[in-house]
């Protein structure tokens, strides 16, 4: 990270710089954390999961996506062995790549509860470290918007190509223009289905009431930058607003994110969703497939970024009109993917009408 351009954090309407803290690198990228309690620690009983009584004692089943098995097994099986020893249980884990349940068995109910609680802590910790796989989005890749975006790109390169750092590699793929509402880590088909089901419940609970079962007419106009120095810009985005001047688009976005956060499928980042359509991003210079900007949640990008001077772009295109669009659905989009139209592959959607 460039110490002269630390990431920005918005808290309570204020913007703070996040200073770099030196951390000692681990010798192994996936070294397990010491999240298991010691032999003297006692876990409180928890009613959040079911412990069944069997002929030989007690048993608890845990649904775990297969990519997370390795964090319960640990290096050379050490984490699993330690859990079993300290809780006096036996932990059965499916084979790598095979979706299934982890089964905890033991003679004492307290031991099974303790093992399950510690496994939950491990999974929660390592899940937060996974790069996001999906995101909720509004597609802005309608032909008219794409055409105006390409005009914007052409004019920027014509008038501002001599400005520091400005090049054609900075621009978004027009087929992938979108608004991101929030990101998710969905590691198997069951979790994807859970997100799809929640979208449909949101439609019934509040989306239909806000939209009236009709598309939302949105104008995409004007550009703005993310950081606090336009001469060192990393992300330039197009602004969006409801044509009728209402805040219905913001209401849909905020309530969707609130519901997904409450379900545990999404991490809370801001009090309100920042509705924006990225049009230029310095991450694209290094990686054309990168579809998010540095304000989104997930693993931080430590790629070296070469900023660009956006002063002239902001001045010349302050009120550039990208067009008007009818938003009629929220998409559960898959990262690093493309469908026949060039947009992200869709795993599910919430239709307004």
mmCIF file of C-alpha atoms in Angstrom:
data_model
loop_
_atom_site.group_PDB
_atom_site.id
_atom_site.type_symbol
_atom_site.label_atom_id
_atom_site.label_comp_id
_atom_site.label_asym_id
_atom_site.label_seq_id
_atom_site.Cartn_x
_atom_site.Cartn_y
_atom_site.Cartn_z
ATOM 1 C CA UNK A 1 0.000 0.000 0.000
ATOM 2 C CA UNK A 2 1.224 3.494 -0.857
ATOM 3 C CA UNK A 3 1.633 5.305 2.476
ATOM 4 C CA UNK A 4 0.818 8.581 0.739
ATOM 5 C CA UNK A 5 -2.543 7.199 -0.381
ATOM 6 C CA UNK A 6 -3.936 5.085 2.473
ATOM 7 C CA UNK A 7 -7.422 3.574 2.092
ATOM 8 C CA UNK A 8 -10.313 5.714 3.284
ATOM 9 C CA UNK A 9 -12.920 4.658 5.827
ATOM 10 C CA UNK A 10 -16.293 6.378 6.181
ATOM 11 C CA UNK A 11 -17.684 6.441 9.735
ATOM 12 C CA UNK A 12 -20.704 8.473 10.722
ATOM 13 C CA UNK A 13 -20.529 10.647 7.646
ATOM 14 C CA UNK A 14 -16.836 11.463 8.141
ATOM 15 C CA UNK A 15 -13.900 10.182 6.104
ATOM 16 C CA UNK A 16 -10.810 8.851 7.889
ATOM 17 C CA UNK A 17 -7.467 7.670 6.551
ATOM 18 C CA UNK A 18 -6.505 4.119 7.554
ATOM 19 C CA UNK A 19 -2.829 4.072 8.485
ATOM 20 C CA UNK A 20 -0.617 1.123 7.635
ATOM 21 C CA UNK A 21 0.291 -1.251 10.466
ATOM 22 C CA UNK A 22 3.207 -3.572 9.943
ATOM 23 C CA UNK A 23 2.284 -7.190 10.586
ATOM 24 C CA UNK A 24 4.614 -10.161 10.664
ATOM 25 C CA UNK A 25 3.901 -12.499 7.750
ATOM 26 C CA UNK A 26 3.085 -16.096 8.605
ATOM 27 C CA UNK A 27 5.364 -18.774 7.130
ATOM 28 C CA UNK A 28 2.312 -20.597 5.736
ATOM 29 C CA UNK A 29 -0.496 -18.722 4.011
ATOM 30 C CA UNK A 30 -3.174 -20.931 5.524
ATOM 31 C CA UNK A 31 -1.638 -21.443 8.953
ATOM 32 C CA UNK A 32 -4.540 -22.189 11.267
ATOM 33 C CA UNK A 33 -5.269 -19.716 14.043
ATOM 34 C CA UNK A 34 -5.252 -20.774 17.662
ATOM 35 C CA UNK A 35 -8.982 -20.372 18.069
ATOM 36 C CA UNK A 36 -9.492 -23.504 20.153
ATOM 37 C CA UNK A 37 -10.002 -23.009 23.846
ATOM 38 C CA UNK A 38 -7.605 -24.648 26.256
ATOM 39 C CA UNK A 39 -8.448 -27.735 28.341
ATOM 40 C CA UNK A 40 -9.487 -25.559 31.279
ATOM 41 C CA UNK A 41 -11.953 -23.469 29.302
ATOM 42 C CA UNK A 42 -15.635 -24.318 29.440
ATOM 43 C CA UNK A 43 -18.068 -23.426 26.654
ATOM 44 C CA UNK A 44 -21.557 -22.318 27.602
ATOM 45 C CA UNK A 45 -24.399 -24.483 26.246
ATOM 46 C CA UNK A 46 -25.935 -23.077 23.103
ATOM 47 C CA UNK A 47 -29.471 -23.611 21.784
ATOM 48 C CA UNK A 48 -28.604 -22.350 18.296
ATOM 49 C CA UNK A 49 -28.064 -25.916 17.053
ATOM 50 C CA UNK A 50 -29.520 -29.364 17.643
ATOM 51 C CA UNK A 51 -27.698 -32.023 19.666
ATOM 52 C CA UNK A 52 -29.277 -35.462 19.247
ATOM 53 C CA UNK A 53 -29.129 -38.229 21.824
ATOM 54 C CA UNK A 54 -28.042 -41.593 20.414
ATOM 55 C CA UNK A 55 -27.505 -45.095 21.782
ATOM 56 C CA UNK A 56 -23.810 -44.315 22.294
ATOM 57 C CA UNK A 57 -24.118 -40.747 23.558
ATOM 58 C CA UNK A 58 -24.747 -37.532 21.675
ATOM 59 C CA UNK A 59 -24.330 -36.241 18.129
ATOM 60 C CA UNK A 60 -24.447 -32.921 16.267
ATOM 61 C CA UNK A 61 -24.417 -32.313 12.505
ATOM 62 C CA UNK A 62 -22.898 -29.193 10.911
ATOM 63 C CA UNK A 63 -23.465 -28.081 7.334
ATOM 64 C CA UNK A 64 -20.095 -26.813 6.087
ATOM 65 C CA UNK A 65 -19.086 -25.930 2.498
ATOM 66 C CA UNK A 66 -16.302 -28.251 1.328
ATOM 67 C CA UNK A 67 -13.765 -25.395 0.740
ATOM 68 C CA UNK A 68 -13.773 -24.812 4.522
ATOM 69 C CA UNK A 69 -13.022 -28.408 5.574
ATOM 70 C CA UNK A 70 -9.284 -27.743 5.569
ATOM 71 C CA UNK A 71 -9.589 -25.134 8.308
ATOM 72 C CA UNK A 72 -11.186 -27.655 10.668
ATOM 73 C CA UNK A 73 -8.664 -30.338 9.756
ATOM 74 C CA UNK A 74 -5.674 -27.998 10.121
ATOM 75 C CA UNK A 75 -2.069 -28.562 9.145
ATOM 76 C CA UNK A 76 -1.376 -32.332 9.200
ATOM 77 C CA UNK A 77 -4.727 -32.802 10.941
ATOM 78 C CA UNK A 78 -3.575 -30.984 14.072
ATOM 79 C CA UNK A 79 -6.649 -28.779 14.556
ATOM 80 C CA UNK A 80 -9.074 -31.702 14.287
ATOM 81 C CA UNK A 81 -6.993 -33.837 16.668
ATOM 82 C CA UNK A 82 -6.798 -31.043 19.216
ATOM 83 C CA UNK A 83 -10.563 -30.412 19.041
ATOM 84 C CA UNK A 84 -11.271 -34.106 19.539
ATOM 85 C CA UNK A 85 -8.824 -34.442 22.431
ATOM 86 C CA UNK A 86 -9.928 -31.348 24.337
ATOM 87 C CA UNK A 87 -13.676 -31.984 23.937
ATOM 88 C CA UNK A 88 -13.487 -35.791 24.112
ATOM 89 C CA UNK A 89 -15.422 -36.151 20.869
ATOM 90 C CA UNK A 90 -14.991 -37.719 17.454
ATOM 91 C CA UNK A 91 -15.311 -35.458 14.400
ATOM 92 C CA UNK A 92 -16.181 -36.999 11.028
ATOM 93 C CA UNK A 93 -15.436 -34.821 7.975
ATOM 94 C CA UNK A 94 -16.416 -35.693 4.347
ATOM 95 C CA UNK A 95 -13.696 -36.206 1.769
ATOM 96 C CA UNK A 96 -12.232 -33.048 0.161
ATOM 97 C CA UNK A 97 -14.499 -31.660 -2.535
ATOM 98 C CA UNK A 98 -17.490 -33.750 -1.423
ATOM 99 C CA UNK A 99 -20.367 -31.671 -0.051
ATOM 100 C CA UNK A 100 -21.870 -33.058 3.126
ATOM 101 C CA UNK A 101 -22.182 -32.644 6.867
ATOM 102 C CA UNK A 102 -19.530 -32.713 9.548
ATOM 103 C CA UNK A 103 -20.707 -35.037 12.317
ATOM 104 C CA UNK A 104 -19.585 -34.576 15.933
ATOM 105 C CA UNK A 105 -20.149 -37.501 18.314
ATOM 106 C CA UNK A 106 -19.330 -37.930 21.998
ATOM 107 C CA UNK A 107 -20.459 -39.560 25.231
ATOM 108 C CA UNK A 108 -21.064 -36.215 26.951
ATOM 109 C CA UNK A 109 -23.478 -33.601 25.599
ATOM 110 C CA UNK A 110 -21.273 -30.805 26.942
ATOM 111 C CA UNK A 111 -18.337 -32.110 24.920
ATOM 112 C CA UNK A 112 -20.347 -32.172 21.697
ATOM 113 C CA UNK A 113 -21.638 -28.644 22.362
ATOM 114 C CA UNK A 114 -18.102 -27.449 23.068
ATOM 115 C CA UNK A 115 -16.734 -28.970 19.849
ATOM 116 C CA UNK A 116 -19.581 -27.495 17.791
ATOM 117 C CA UNK A 117 -19.085 -24.041 19.318
ATOM 118 C CA UNK A 118 -15.351 -24.069 18.590
ATOM 119 C CA UNK A 119 -15.927 -25.270 15.032
ATOM 120 C CA UNK A 120 -18.377 -22.389 14.523
ATOM 121 C CA UNK A 121 -15.732 -19.922 15.737
ATOM 122 C CA UNK A 122 -13.143 -21.396 13.355
ATOM 123 C CA UNK A 123 -15.509 -21.283 10.398
ATOM 124 C CA UNK A 124 -16.611 -17.719 11.108
ATOM 125 C CA UNK A 125 -12.994 -16.547 11.285
ATOM 126 C CA UNK A 126 -11.846 -18.185 8.072
ATOM 127 C CA UNK A 127 -15.021 -17.399 6.122
ATOM 128 C CA UNK A 128 -14.323 -13.696 6.630
ATOM 129 C CA UNK A 129 -10.941 -14.189 4.956
ATOM 130 C CA UNK A 130 -12.398 -15.701 1.782
ATOM 131 C CA UNK A 131 -12.548 -13.475 -1.325
ATOM 132 C CA UNK A 132 -16.112 -12.711 -2.307
ATOM 133 C CA UNK A 133 -17.686 -14.954 -4.935
ATOM 134 C CA UNK A 134 -20.958 -13.148 -5.723
ATOM 135 C CA UNK A 135 -22.498 -9.698 -5.448
ATOM 136 C CA UNK A 136 -25.929 -8.091 -5.667
ATOM 137 C CA UNK A 137 -26.091 -5.774 -8.653
ATOM 138 C CA UNK A 138 -28.201 -3.616 -10.925
ATOM 139 C CA UNK A 139 -27.091 -4.051 -14.546
ATOM 140 C CA UNK A 140 -26.339 -0.794 -16.394
ATOM 141 C CA UNK A 141 -25.238 -2.407 -19.650
ATOM 142 C CA UNK A 142 -28.252 -1.460 -21.762
ATOM 143 C CA UNK A 143 -27.246 -0.593 -25.378
ATOM 144 C CA UNK A 144 -27.941 3.138 -25.011
ATOM 145 C CA UNK A 145 -25.838 3.370 -21.829
ATOM 146 C CA UNK A 146 -23.004 1.390 -23.423
ATOM 147 C CA UNK A 147 -23.025 3.704 -26.437
ATOM 148 C CA UNK A 148 -22.781 6.827 -24.272
ATOM 149 C CA UNK A 149 -20.075 5.216 -22.150
ATOM 150 C CA UNK A 150 -17.988 4.508 -25.262
ATOM 151 C CA UNK A 151 -18.497 8.143 -26.284
ATOM 152 C CA UNK A 152 -17.297 9.213 -22.825
ATOM 153 C CA UNK A 153 -14.232 6.983 -23.142
ATOM 154 C CA UNK A 154 -13.406 8.322 -26.614
ATOM 155 C CA UNK A 155 -13.722 11.960 -25.536
ATOM 156 C CA UNK A 156 -11.682 11.424 -22.351
ATOM 157 C CA UNK A 157 -8.845 9.842 -24.319
ATOM 158 C CA UNK A 158 -9.059 12.589 -26.922
ATOM 159 C CA UNK A 159 -8.994 15.486 -24.451
ATOM 160 C CA UNK A 160 -7.154 14.095 -21.403
ATOM 161 C CA UNK A 161 -4.754 11.398 -22.651
ATOM 162 C CA UNK A 162 -1.761 13.599 -21.815
ATOM 163 C CA UNK A 163 -2.783 13.828 -18.174
ATOM 164 C CA UNK A 164 -0.698 11.672 -15.851
ATOM 165 C CA UNK A 165 -1.772 8.012 -15.789
ATOM 166 C CA UNK A 166 -4.739 8.305 -18.144
ATOM 167 C CA UNK A 167 -4.935 5.427 -20.635
ATOM 168 C CA UNK A 168 -7.526 3.188 -22.294
ATOM 169 C CA UNK A 169 -6.735 0.345 -19.857
ATOM 170 C CA UNK A 170 -8.445 2.222 -17.010
ATOM 171 C CA UNK A 171 -11.960 1.966 -18.413
ATOM 172 C CA UNK A 172 -14.647 -0.486 -17.396
ATOM 173 C CA UNK A 173 -15.828 -3.110 -19.870
ATOM 174 C CA UNK A 174 -19.058 -1.499 -21.174
ATOM 175 C CA UNK A 175 -20.872 -4.863 -21.096
ATOM 176 C CA UNK A 176 -20.199 -5.069 -17.348
ATOM 177 C CA UNK A 177 -21.380 -1.599 -16.266
ATOM 178 C CA UNK A 178 -23.325 -2.022 -13.027
ATOM 179 C CA UNK A 179 -24.230 -0.800 -9.557
ATOM 180 C CA UNK A 180 -22.936 -2.995 -6.723
ATOM 181 C CA UNK A 181 -25.142 -3.217 -3.631
ATOM 182 C CA UNK A 182 -22.983 -5.609 -1.622
ATOM 183 C CA UNK A 183 -20.719 -8.641 -1.863
ATOM 184 C CA UNK A 184 -21.198 -12.211 -0.651
ATOM 185 C CA UNK A 185 -19.102 -15.310 -0.013
ATOM 186 C CA UNK A 186 -21.177 -18.253 -1.275
ATOM 187 C CA UNK A 187 -19.135 -21.439 -1.264
ATOM 188 C CA UNK A 188 -21.563 -24.090 -2.494
ATOM 189 C CA UNK A 189 -24.904 -24.504 -4.248
ATOM 190 C CA UNK A 190 -26.787 -24.625 -0.954
ATOM 191 C CA UNK A 191 -25.526 -21.185 0.023
ATOM 192 C CA UNK A 192 -26.352 -19.809 -3.435
ATOM 193 C CA UNK A 193 -29.880 -21.179 -3.092
ATOM 194 C CA UNK A 194 -30.187 -19.605 0.357
ATOM 195 C CA UNK A 195 -29.316 -16.207 -1.161
ATOM 196 C CA UNK A 196 -31.828 -16.731 -3.987
ATOM 197 C CA UNK A 197 -34.565 -17.654 -1.519
ATOM 198 C CA UNK A 198 -33.818 -14.561 0.563
ATOM 199 C CA UNK A 199 -34.110 -12.357 -2.537
ATOM 200 C CA UNK A 200 -37.615 -13.683 -3.138
ATOM 201 C CA UNK A 201 -38.625 -13.085 0.486
ATOM 202 C CA UNK A 202 -37.338 -9.516 0.184
ATOM 203 C CA UNK A 203 -39.521 -9.020 -2.893
ATOM 204 C CA UNK A 204 -42.595 -10.088 -0.934
ATOM 205 C CA UNK A 205 -41.681 -8.273 2.287
ATOM 206 C CA UNK A 206 -40.783 -4.798 1.020
ATOM 207 C CA UNK A 207 -39.506 -4.490 -2.576
ATOM 208 C CA UNK A 208 -42.926 -4.775 -4.226
ATOM 209 C CA UNK A 209 -44.275 -2.125 -1.875
ATOM 210 C CA UNK A 210 -41.437 0.311 -2.677
ATOM 211 C CA UNK A 211 -41.437 -0.223 -6.452
ATOM 212 C CA UNK A 212 -45.167 -0.725 -6.931
ATOM 213 C CA UNK A 213 -44.290 -3.702 -9.099
ATOM 214 C CA UNK A 214 -42.858 -1.370 -11.746
ATOM 215 C CA UNK A 215 -39.298 -0.698 -13.048
ATOM 216 C CA UNK A 216 -37.407 2.209 -11.514
ATOM 217 C CA UNK A 217 -36.458 4.944 -13.996
ATOM 218 C CA UNK A 218 -32.907 6.050 -13.236
ATOM 219 C CA UNK A 219 -30.658 8.696 -14.783
ATOM 220 C CA UNK A 220 -26.916 8.099 -15.005
ATOM 221 C CA UNK A 221 -25.208 11.471 -15.163
ATOM 222 C CA UNK A 222 -22.068 13.207 -13.912
ATOM 223 C CA UNK A 223 -18.792 11.784 -12.632
ATOM 224 C CA UNK A 224 -17.127 11.820 -9.232
ATOM 225 C CA UNK A 225 -13.987 10.324 -7.644
ATOM 226 C CA UNK A 226 -13.513 8.129 -4.578
ATOM 227 C CA UNK A 227 -10.445 9.462 -2.801
ATOM 228 C CA UNK A 228 -9.682 12.925 -1.455
ATOM 229 C CA UNK A 229 -7.168 14.116 -4.071
ATOM 230 C CA UNK A 230 -8.327 14.392 -7.712
ATOM 231 C CA UNK A 231 -4.722 14.507 -8.922
ATOM 232 C CA UNK A 232 -4.211 10.989 -7.523
ATOM 233 C CA UNK A 233 -7.448 9.288 -8.529
ATOM 234 C CA UNK A 234 -7.912 5.514 -8.340
ATOM 235 C CA UNK A 235 -11.647 5.206 -8.991
ATOM 236 C CA UNK A 236 -13.878 7.447 -11.088
ATOM 237 C CA UNK A 237 -17.583 6.665 -11.110
ATOM 238 C CA UNK A 238 -20.817 7.798 -12.730
ATOM 239 C CA UNK A 239 -23.548 9.070 -10.422
ATOM 240 C CA UNK A 240 -27.105 7.736 -10.460
ATOM 241 C CA UNK A 241 -30.401 9.154 -9.244
ATOM 242 C CA UNK A 242 -34.109 8.483 -9.615
ATOM 243 C CA UNK A 243 -35.642 10.502 -12.426
ATOM 244 C CA UNK A 244 -38.665 11.364 -10.269
ATOM 245 C CA UNK A 245 -36.396 12.711 -7.510
ATOM 246 C CA UNK A 246 -37.480 10.078 -4.997
ATOM 247 C CA UNK A 247 -35.194 7.919 -2.885
ATOM 248 C CA UNK A 248 -36.845 4.605 -3.835
ATOM 249 C CA UNK A 249 -33.677 3.181 -5.421
ATOM 250 C CA UNK A 250 -31.719 3.989 -2.257
ATOM 251 C CA UNK A 251 -34.480 2.452 -0.114
ATOM 252 C CA UNK A 252 -34.412 -0.817 -2.089
ATOM 253 C CA UNK A 253 -30.611 -0.983 -1.892
ATOM 254 C CA UNK A 254 -30.381 -0.191 1.816
ATOM 255 C CA UNK A 255 -33.142 -2.571 2.884
ATOM 256 C CA UNK A 256 -31.784 -5.420 0.757
ATOM 257 C CA UNK A 257 -28.327 -5.057 2.297
ATOM 258 C CA UNK A 258 -29.831 -4.779 5.787
ATOM 259 C CA UNK A 259 -31.740 -8.017 5.278
ATOM 260 C CA UNK A 260 -28.725 -9.871 3.842
ATOM 261 C CA UNK A 261 -26.531 -8.674 6.725
ATOM 262 C CA UNK A 262 -29.118 -9.860 9.244
ATOM 263 C CA UNK A 263 -29.156 -13.297 7.575
ATOM 264 C CA UNK A 264 -25.370 -13.628 7.906
ATOM 265 C CA UNK A 265 -24.849 -13.774 4.142
ATOM 266 C CA UNK A 266 -23.252 -10.324 3.959
ATOM 267 C CA UNK A 267 -21.008 -8.253 6.223
ATOM 268 C CA UNK A 268 -22.156 -4.769 7.219
ATOM 269 C CA UNK A 269 -19.882 -2.083 5.819
ATOM 270 C CA UNK A 270 -21.724 1.239 5.593
ATOM 271 C CA UNK A 271 -24.887 2.695 7.084
ATOM 272 C CA UNK A 272 -26.079 3.379 3.533
ATOM 273 C CA UNK A 273 -25.223 1.815 0.187
ATOM 274 C CA UNK A 274 -23.134 4.145 -1.952
ATOM 275 C CA UNK A 275 -24.840 3.887 -5.329
ATOM 276 C CA UNK A 276 -22.253 4.408 -8.054
ATOM 277 C CA UNK A 277 -21.192 2.942 -11.390
ATOM 278 C CA UNK A 278 -17.437 2.571 -11.752
ATOM 279 C CA UNK A 279 -16.261 3.822 -15.157
ATOM 280 C CA UNK A 280 -12.496 4.071 -14.533
ATOM 281 C CA UNK A 281 -10.423 2.114 -12.045
ATOM 282 C CA UNK A 282 -6.655 1.779 -11.670
ATOM 283 C CA UNK A 283 -7.130 -1.908 -10.778
ATOM 284 C CA UNK A 284 -8.250 -2.485 -14.376
ATOM 285 C CA UNK A 285 -4.804 -1.399 -15.515
ATOM 286 C CA UNK A 286 -3.275 -4.459 -13.819
ATOM 287 C CA UNK A 287 -6.207 -6.863 -14.013
ATOM 288 C CA UNK A 288 -8.960 -6.351 -16.612
ATOM 289 C CA UNK A 289 -11.137 -8.988 -14.900
ATOM 290 C CA UNK A 290 -11.297 -7.055 -11.624
ATOM 291 C CA UNK A 291 -14.918 -5.994 -11.217
ATOM 292 C CA UNK A 292 -14.945 -4.078 -7.979
ATOM 293 C CA UNK A 293 -13.374 -0.970 -6.582
ATOM 294 C CA UNK A 294 -11.423 -0.565 -3.390
ATOM 295 C CA UNK A 295 -14.451 0.608 -1.431
ATOM 296 C CA UNK A 296 -16.068 -2.816 -1.454
ATOM 297 C CA UNK A 297 -15.735 -5.431 1.231
ATOM 298 C CA UNK A 298 -13.652 -8.603 0.997
ATOM 299 C CA UNK A 299 -9.932 -9.209 0.789
ATOM 300 C CA UNK A 300 -7.989 -6.009 0.321
ATOM 301 C CA UNK A 301 -6.022 -5.669 -2.876
ATOM 302 C CA UNK A 302 -2.332 -5.044 -2.268
ATOM 303 C CA UNK A 303 -1.488 -4.683 -5.931
ATOM 304 C CA UNK A 304 0.636 -1.676 -6.695
ATOM 305 C CA UNK A 305 -1.733 0.909 -8.142
ATOM 306 C CA UNK A 306 -0.702 3.706 -10.465
ATOM 307 C CA UNK A 307 -3.122 6.569 -9.891
ATOM 308 C CA UNK A 308 -4.155 9.029 -12.563
ATOM 309 C CA UNK A 309 -4.758 12.770 -12.585
ATOM 310 C CA UNK A 310 -8.520 13.153 -12.852
ATOM 311 C CA UNK A 311 -8.765 16.932 -12.488
ATOM 312 C CA UNK A 312 -9.443 17.680 -16.146
ATOM 313 C CA UNK A 313 -11.826 14.741 -16.524
ATOM 314 C CA UNK A 314 -13.834 15.933 -13.532
ATOM 315 C CA UNK A 315 -13.931 19.473 -14.897
ATOM 316 C CA UNK A 316 -14.782 18.603 -18.514
ATOM 317 C CA UNK A 317 -17.226 15.770 -17.812
ATOM 318 C CA UNK A 318 -18.766 16.930 -14.540
ATOM 319 C CA UNK A 319 -22.270 16.783 -16.045
ATOM 320 C CA UNK A 320 -21.786 14.139 -18.739
ATOM 321 C CA UNK A 321 -25.104 12.396 -19.399
ATOM 322 C CA UNK A 322 -24.752 8.626 -19.793
ATOM 323 C CA UNK A 323 -28.464 8.156 -20.288
ATOM 324 C CA UNK A 324 -31.671 6.922 -18.740
ATOM 325 C CA UNK A 325 -32.339 3.316 -17.793
ATOM 326 C CA UNK A 326 -35.228 1.224 -16.519
ATOM 327 C CA UNK A 327 -34.068 -0.934 -13.611
ATOM 328 C CA UNK A 328 -36.389 -3.905 -13.296
ATOM 329 C CA UNK A 329 -34.375 -6.472 -11.339
ATOM 330 C CA UNK A 330 -31.669 -7.053 -8.737
ATOM 331 C CA UNK A 331 -29.212 -9.724 -9.835
ATOM 332 C CA UNK A 332 -27.163 -12.189 -7.810
ATOM 333 C CA UNK A 333 -24.065 -11.927 -10.008
ATOM 334 C CA UNK A 334 -21.125 -14.325 -10.069
ATOM 335 C CA UNK A 335 -17.678 -12.798 -9.874
ATOM 336 C CA UNK A 336 -15.164 -13.482 -12.689
ATOM 337 C CA UNK A 337 -17.846 -14.702 -15.097
ATOM 338 C CA UNK A 338 -19.678 -13.689 -18.273
ATOM 339 C CA UNK A 339 -22.995 -14.601 -19.853
ATOM 340 C CA UNK A 340 -23.982 -14.408 -23.525
ATOM 341 C CA UNK A 341 -24.453 -10.623 -23.300
ATOM 342 C CA UNK A 342 -21.024 -10.090 -21.753
ATOM 343 C CA UNK A 343 -22.499 -9.248 -18.336
ATOM 344 C CA UNK A 344 -21.779 -11.340 -15.250
ATOM 345 C CA UNK A 345 -23.412 -14.775 -15.078
ATOM 346 C CA UNK A 346 -26.565 -14.633 -12.962
ATOM 347 C CA UNK A 347 -27.140 -17.119 -10.138
ATOM 348 C CA UNK A 348 -30.523 -15.630 -9.174
ATOM 349 C CA UNK A 349 -32.611 -12.502 -9.451
ATOM 350 C CA UNK A 350 -35.387 -10.448 -7.917
ATOM 351 C CA UNK A 351 -37.745 -9.041 -10.564
ATOM 352 C CA UNK A 352 -39.744 -5.896 -9.822
ATOM 353 C CA UNK A 353 -42.633 -6.714 -12.147
#
